[in-house]
Amino acid sequence: MPTVIVDGQEIEIGADERLNCIEAARRAGKEIPHYCWHPGLSVVASCRMCLIETGTRDAATGKVTMVPKLVPGCQTPAKDGTVIVTESQLVKESRARVEEALLIDHPIDCPICDKAGECLLQDYHFEHGQAERRADLHPFTSRKRDVGPTVTLFVDRCIMCTRCVRFTREVSGTSELMVTSRGAKEEIDVFPGYPLDNKLSGNVVDLCPVGALGDKDFLYQQRVWFLKREANVCGGCAAGCSIHTEHNQDTVYRLKPRENMHVNKWWICDEGRYGWHHLHDASRILEAGRRTAHASHQGNGSSRSSFDPVEWADVVTRLHDDLTSAGRLAVAVSPQLTVEEAWMLCAVARLIDADAYLALGFVPMGGNDETFPGGFTIRGEKCPNRIGVEKVLALYGAGDNSWTDLVAHVAAGKADAAWITSGHPAAWIETATAASFNGLKQLVVQDLFESPLMQLATWKLPATGFAERTGTWVNIAHRAQSFGQAIRPPAGVWPEGRLLWNMLGRRGLYDPVAIRHEIAASSASFAALAGDMPATGIDLRILQLASS
Amino acid sequence: MPPFKPVLLEAVGVADGNTLASYKSRGGYAPLEKLLAEKKPGDVVEMVKASGLRGRGGAGFSTGLKWTFLPKDHPGPIYLCVNADESEPGTFNNRILMEDDPHQVIEGTIISAYATRASTAYIYLRYEYPRSWHRLQAAIDEAYAAGYLGKNIKGGGFSLDIYLHRGAAAYICGEETGLIESLEGKRAWPRIKPPFPAIEGLFRKPTVVNNIETMACVAQIARRGIEWFKSIGVPADPNNPRDPGSYGPKLYCLSGHVEKPGCYEAPLGITARQLIDEFGGGVWKGRTAKAVIPGGISMGLMTESELDTPLDFAGPGKVGCLGLGTAAVVVIDDQTSIVDVIHNSCRFFAHESCGQCTPCREGTSWSLRMLERIKAGKGRLKDLDLLAEIGNTMGMMPGSTICGLADGAAWPIKNAIKKFRGEFEDYIKRTNPSGWMVTEPVPALQIVEAH
């Protein structure tokens, strides 16, 4: 195994790994500060913050020969015998000088800068810079300009690392951003009439190590040190990108990509990034309701949609009783539900009616898959867990039943009651389809928003959004990712899992991990879910591949 | 010193010396035909290597050795770039060659392309040389018509196309990888090395970048032989194994405060004093030199007492300069303020820094603004220490930035503060009598629009 010596500490790296000195030093627990380098972008070695001393150790004699100058760690490959010195006096001075140079034209407007608190310029200055500002030159202009619908550029905060420029050239392939002018007058800009407007544009804000690129959606909404982050999975499409949901006091403020080399690498699309606002939409359904028999006697036209609120503890029993007395049951298992919720829903359905008709819920589609030059793909299937739900349905012998099948089943009069789960953020069913459900004895609709189907419902149940759930989703590439709840649902709303857990007669608090272990233990297709889940998820086919 | 007859500048003063007919009448292109018929490319590389020719563009790297870095048996294409983006202040030798004897350059280019197995050569010409452009293009057209360029040159089976490319007037395009980026149509940001251009250069193919004057020297080596070339110049220092010697004639660009400025051809190793006195007619108006720039401002400054330094590749380094550079010797007389000289130098580099590396981008601009402050009568003695430190940070030798521009920007500052510190101190005390001694921070100066 190749051995790299970092500040005297020997570490082994993989024989076929291609690491640079920054990555190798990180393995040894040494942080080499850097601005321009990013693992997902080409190397330009221009910020000069990662300058280190390197050398080679002769394998035979053990003699170390140092390179007589500072070299950028990002550009220098770590090979067998590479010696890396990250803390010599020369290196420290070089870092202090680079920090000093970067702050000459920087407005240092941290009190009004959104980046403050998560800014590399702040962090590195604190760690590597010097207290005195020797450049007593006239500060600073503080200009900003729009570069696109999602991003504002604070021109003078920029340190010219060009990460954003490289992103638009190498990953999104749209090349909107560029460097104009020369020397200290350099600025990032767009060409007039060609704004930064692509489906991945928000990523440049994450890439910016300083506060130069501001996300309009997040700008001045919250100080970052108030934010708490929860590892989540984006529910926007079937790609299932790993994200961090950043929130405070049960309010989501922004979503950030979470590095996952198996799924989204370092990126997410704007659709996912800004796709959380429905969570805080005022028109969400917030309480469980049961249409009363005498509702239509009220004498006004809108009484059709009036429900009597039902306490959650009563929902558990009354819903069970209503469905049991109705007769033949059909259930749509939404691809928004987690594997655990889907599994419990099927169990509850079969408990109520041993022959209950189970089917996959509505799968929203939004065009074709779109792959960008950097390899990032936005899926046309706009739900997170179709594969997971299909695998659960297969356990119940209903693997092939689609939403269309279920609609036909109900329209053909083969069901007396239906339980339709949804949770789609956008409108998903039109009046004509909903009409097929007219005349059922019981129609349970569990959804985020009002819909034509909800107009017909006898039971109205609120659904929860992606950051409010906990459980496991399986993306289109069969990768299962478990996640926790980032924020609590709006007051009074029970997540689907809690309701189903109680309807199954389980005791105590809803425990999705216990359910996941039960599923894994009882089925080959979910066997990989036994044990702890890695943060980057696990490929459900891994055991099948190994055994075949 | 024996009388020296110009070789590279042979055509200067000859009527229509820039034409093919004139060049052939002086013996041109015959060596090329002979060489194409008799020598293999490898032999030509060996010939140039044996001649001891070092690149004339500034760094002084062995030309033949550079050619051997090209990968062997590469399927091609291999490119030859000829650097005519002559932008170092005070340098104009390429211009004389291109205007007065373009065929010499073209013959050297053909020979070099043959040696490096390049079938395409690009001449990257700086924008400000319209006459060079016209004359070089005319000469290229003549060479095509006469069968020295194009397919199957003189029946020898070797083909070469030369394209003349005009830059858009940026100093950084003279840096070899900046030139390559610019040729590719990109912003001229020098590339990180490795890979070096010989492995991956223009259009990601092996590339050699040579200076115009180097091309002319190659043509003369082919015509007059290795022995002739090695008979001129300074042999290697036996006490310094890293000095390969400085052989051949060199075009010195003499300018500034001399009686007869101009481009003079002399053997490498002539001293600055000889150059000024024998060729330049001495410092003008009977004055004495205060400082002399040995090879373009980025090489730093020599004082009057250092003028006996030989101007070969090793000489200027011995007196604290960066090197011979482009051999653009600029004389600064004793009536000139060094503060003005350095201010002008800082203004140039702040304007020309490409802006990629932080130390260079910010350092050039910071040093300019400090000089602006000193010039505005608000300098303090402590500024000099800071200036020297900025110089050291930018030019942390050897090269802690991607290209050498930062070193070039730092050297005059470092040299001037070391060699002329007294004058800086006098200037500051005289222009800022009440504040020169202040050491605590002072209210910031308004930004001065410098470029």
Short mmCIF file of N, CA, C and O in Angstrom, two decimals, chain B residues 198-234:
data_model
loop_
_atom_site.label_atom_id
_atom_site.label_comp_id
_atom_site.label_asym_id
_atom_site.label_seq_id
_atom_site.Cartn_x
_atom_site.Cartn_y
_atom_site.Cartn_z
N ALA B 198 5.42 20.54 -23.58
CA ALA B 198 6.03 19.51 -24.42
C ALA B 198 5.23 18.20 -24.34
O ALA B 198 5.26 17.40 -25.27
N ILE B 199 4.53 17.99 -23.25
CA ILE B 199 3.70 16.78 -23.12
C ILE B 199 2.26 17.08 -23.53
O ILE B 199 1.63 16.34 -24.28
N GLU B 200 1.73 18.18 -23.03
CA GLU B 200 0.34 18.52 -23.33
C GLU B 200 0.24 20.03 -23.45
O GLU B 200 0.22 20.73 -22.46
N GLY B 201 0.23 20.51 -24.67
CA GLY B 201 0.22 21.96 -24.88
C GLY B 201 -0.97 22.41 -25.69
O GLY B 201 -2.11 22.20 -25.27
N LEU B 202 -0.70 22.96 -26.85
CA LEU B 202 -1.77 23.50 -27.69
C LEU B 202 -2.73 22.38 -28.09
O LEU B 202 -2.31 21.33 -28.57
N PHE B 203 -4.01 22.63 -27.91
CA PHE B 203 -5.05 21.65 -28.22
C PHE B 203 -4.74 20.29 -27.58
O PHE B 203 -4.99 19.24 -28.15
N ARG B 204 -4.12 20.34 -26.41
CA ARG B 204 -3.77 19.17 -25.61
C ARG B 204 -2.79 18.25 -26.32
O ARG B 204 -2.70 17.05 -26.02
N LYS B 205 -2.03 18.79 -27.26
CA LYS B 205 -1.03 18.00 -27.98
C LYS B 205 0.37 18.50 -27.60
O LYS B 205 0.53 19.64 -27.17
N PRO B 206 1.39 17.68 -27.78
CA PRO B 206 2.75 18.13 -27.49
C PRO B 206 3.09 19.40 -28.26
O PRO B 206 2.79 19.49 -29.46
N THR B 207 3.67 20.34 -27.58
CA THR B 207 3.88 21.66 -28.17
C THR B 207 5.23 22.21 -27.72
O THR B 207 5.62 22.06 -26.57
N VAL B 208 5.91 22.85 -28.65
CA VAL B 208 7.13 23.57 -28.32
C VAL B 208 6.85 25.06 -28.52
O VAL B 208 6.26 25.44 -29.53
N VAL B 209 7.23 25.87 -27.55
CA VAL B 209 7.09 27.31 -27.69
C VAL B 209 8.49 27.92 -27.70
O VAL B 209 9.25 27.73 -26.75
N ASN B 210 8.83 28.60 -28.77
CA ASN B 210 10.14 29.25 -28.89
C ASN B 210 9.98 30.69 -29.29
O ASN B 210 8.99 31.08 -29.92
N ASN B 211 11.00 31.48 -28.98
CA ASN B 211 10.99 32.91 -29.28
C ASN B 211 11.42 33.15 -30.73
O ASN B 211 12.12 32.34 -31.35
N ILE B 212 11.02 34.29 -31.27
CA ILE B 212 11.40 34.68 -32.64
C ILE B 212 12.93 34.70 -32.79
O ILE B 212 13.48 34.19 -33.77
N GLU B 213 13.60 35.29 -31.81
CA GLU B 213 15.06 35.40 -31.94
C GLU B 213 15.72 34.03 -31.89
O GLU B 213 16.72 33.78 -32.57
N THR B 214 15.12 33.12 -31.11
CA THR B 214 15.63 31.75 -31.09
C THR B 214 15.54 31.13 -32.49
O THR B 214 16.45 30.44 -32.94
N MET B 215 14.43 31.41 -33.17
CA MET B 215 14.25 30.88 -34.52
C MET B 215 15.35 31.41 -35.45
O MET B 215 15.92 30.68 -36.27
N ALA B 216 15.63 32.71 -35.32
CA ALA B 216 16.68 33.30 -36.15
C ALA B 216 18.02 32.65 -35.85
O ALA B 216 18.81 32.36 -36.76
N CYS B 217 18.28 32.39 -34.57
CA CYS B 217 19.54 31.75 -34.19
C CYS B 217 19.63 30.34 -34.79
O CYS B 217 20.69 29.92 -35.26
N VAL B 218 18.49 29.61 -34.79
CA VAL B 218 18.48 28.26 -35.36
C VAL B 218 18.86 28.34 -36.84
O VAL B 218 19.66 27.54 -37.34
N ALA B 219 18.29 29.34 -37.53
CA ALA B 219 18.62 29.49 -38.95
C ALA B 219 20.12 29.74 -39.13
O ALA B 219 20.75 29.19 -40.05
N GLN B 220 20.69 30.55 -38.28
CA GLN B 220 22.11 30.87 -38.40
C GLN B 220 22.99 29.68 -38.02
O GLN B 220 24.06 29.48 -38.61
N ILE B 221 22.56 28.89 -37.06
CA ILE B 221 23.33 27.70 -36.70
C ILE B 221 23.35 26.73 -37.88
O ILE B 221 24.38 26.15 -38.21
N ALA B 222 22.18 26.59 -38.54
CA ALA B 222 22.12 25.71 -39.69
C ALA B 222 23.03 26.21 -40.81
O ALA B 222 23.63 25.42 -41.55
N ARG B 223 23.15 27.54 -40.93
CA ARG B 223 23.93 28.09 -42.02
C ARG B 223 25.42 28.08 -41.70
O ARG B 223 26.24 27.74 -42.53
N ARG B 224 25.74 28.46 -40.46
CA ARG B 224 27.16 28.70 -40.15
C ARG B 224 27.78 27.61 -39.27
O ARG B 224 29.00 27.63 -39.04
N GLY B 225 26.96 26.77 -38.73
CA GLY B 225 27.54 25.65 -38.02
C GLY B 225 27.67 25.86 -36.52
O GLY B 225 27.61 26.98 -36.01
N ILE B 226 27.86 24.75 -35.84
CA ILE B 226 27.96 24.76 -34.39
C ILE B 226 29.21 25.49 -33.92
O ILE B 226 29.19 26.25 -32.96
N GLU B 227 30.30 25.23 -34.62
CA GLU B 227 31.59 25.80 -34.20
C GLU B 227 31.53 27.31 -34.19
O GLU B 227 31.99 27.98 -33.25
N TRP B 228 30.94 27.86 -35.25
CA TRP B 228 30.80 29.31 -35.33
C TRP B 228 30.00 29.82 -34.12
O TRP B 228 30.39 30.78 -33.46
N PHE B 229 28.89 29.15 -33.84
CA PHE B 229 28.01 29.63 -32.77
C PHE B 229 28.73 29.57 -31.42
O PHE B 229 28.64 30.50 -30.61
N LYS B 230 29.45 28.46 -31.22
CA LYS B 230 30.10 28.30 -29.91
C LYS B 230 31.33 29.19 -29.76
O LYS B 230 31.84 29.38 -28.66
N SER B 231 31.79 29.75 -30.89
CA SER B 231 32.95 30.63 -30.80
C SER B 231 32.56 32.00 -30.26
O SER B 231 33.41 32.80 -29.91
N ILE B 232 31.29 32.28 -30.20
CA ILE B 232 30.81 33.56 -29.71
C ILE B 232 30.23 33.35 -28.31
O ILE B 232 29.60 32.31 -28.04
N GLY B 233 30.42 34.31 -27.42
CA GLY B 233 29.76 34.24 -26.12
C GLY B 233 30.67 33.81 -25.00
O GLY B 233 31.89 33.90 -25.09
N VAL B 234 30.03 33.33 -23.93
CA VAL B 234 30.74 33.02 -22.70
C VAL B 234 30.63 31.52 -22.43
O VAL B 234 29.52 30.98 -22.39
#
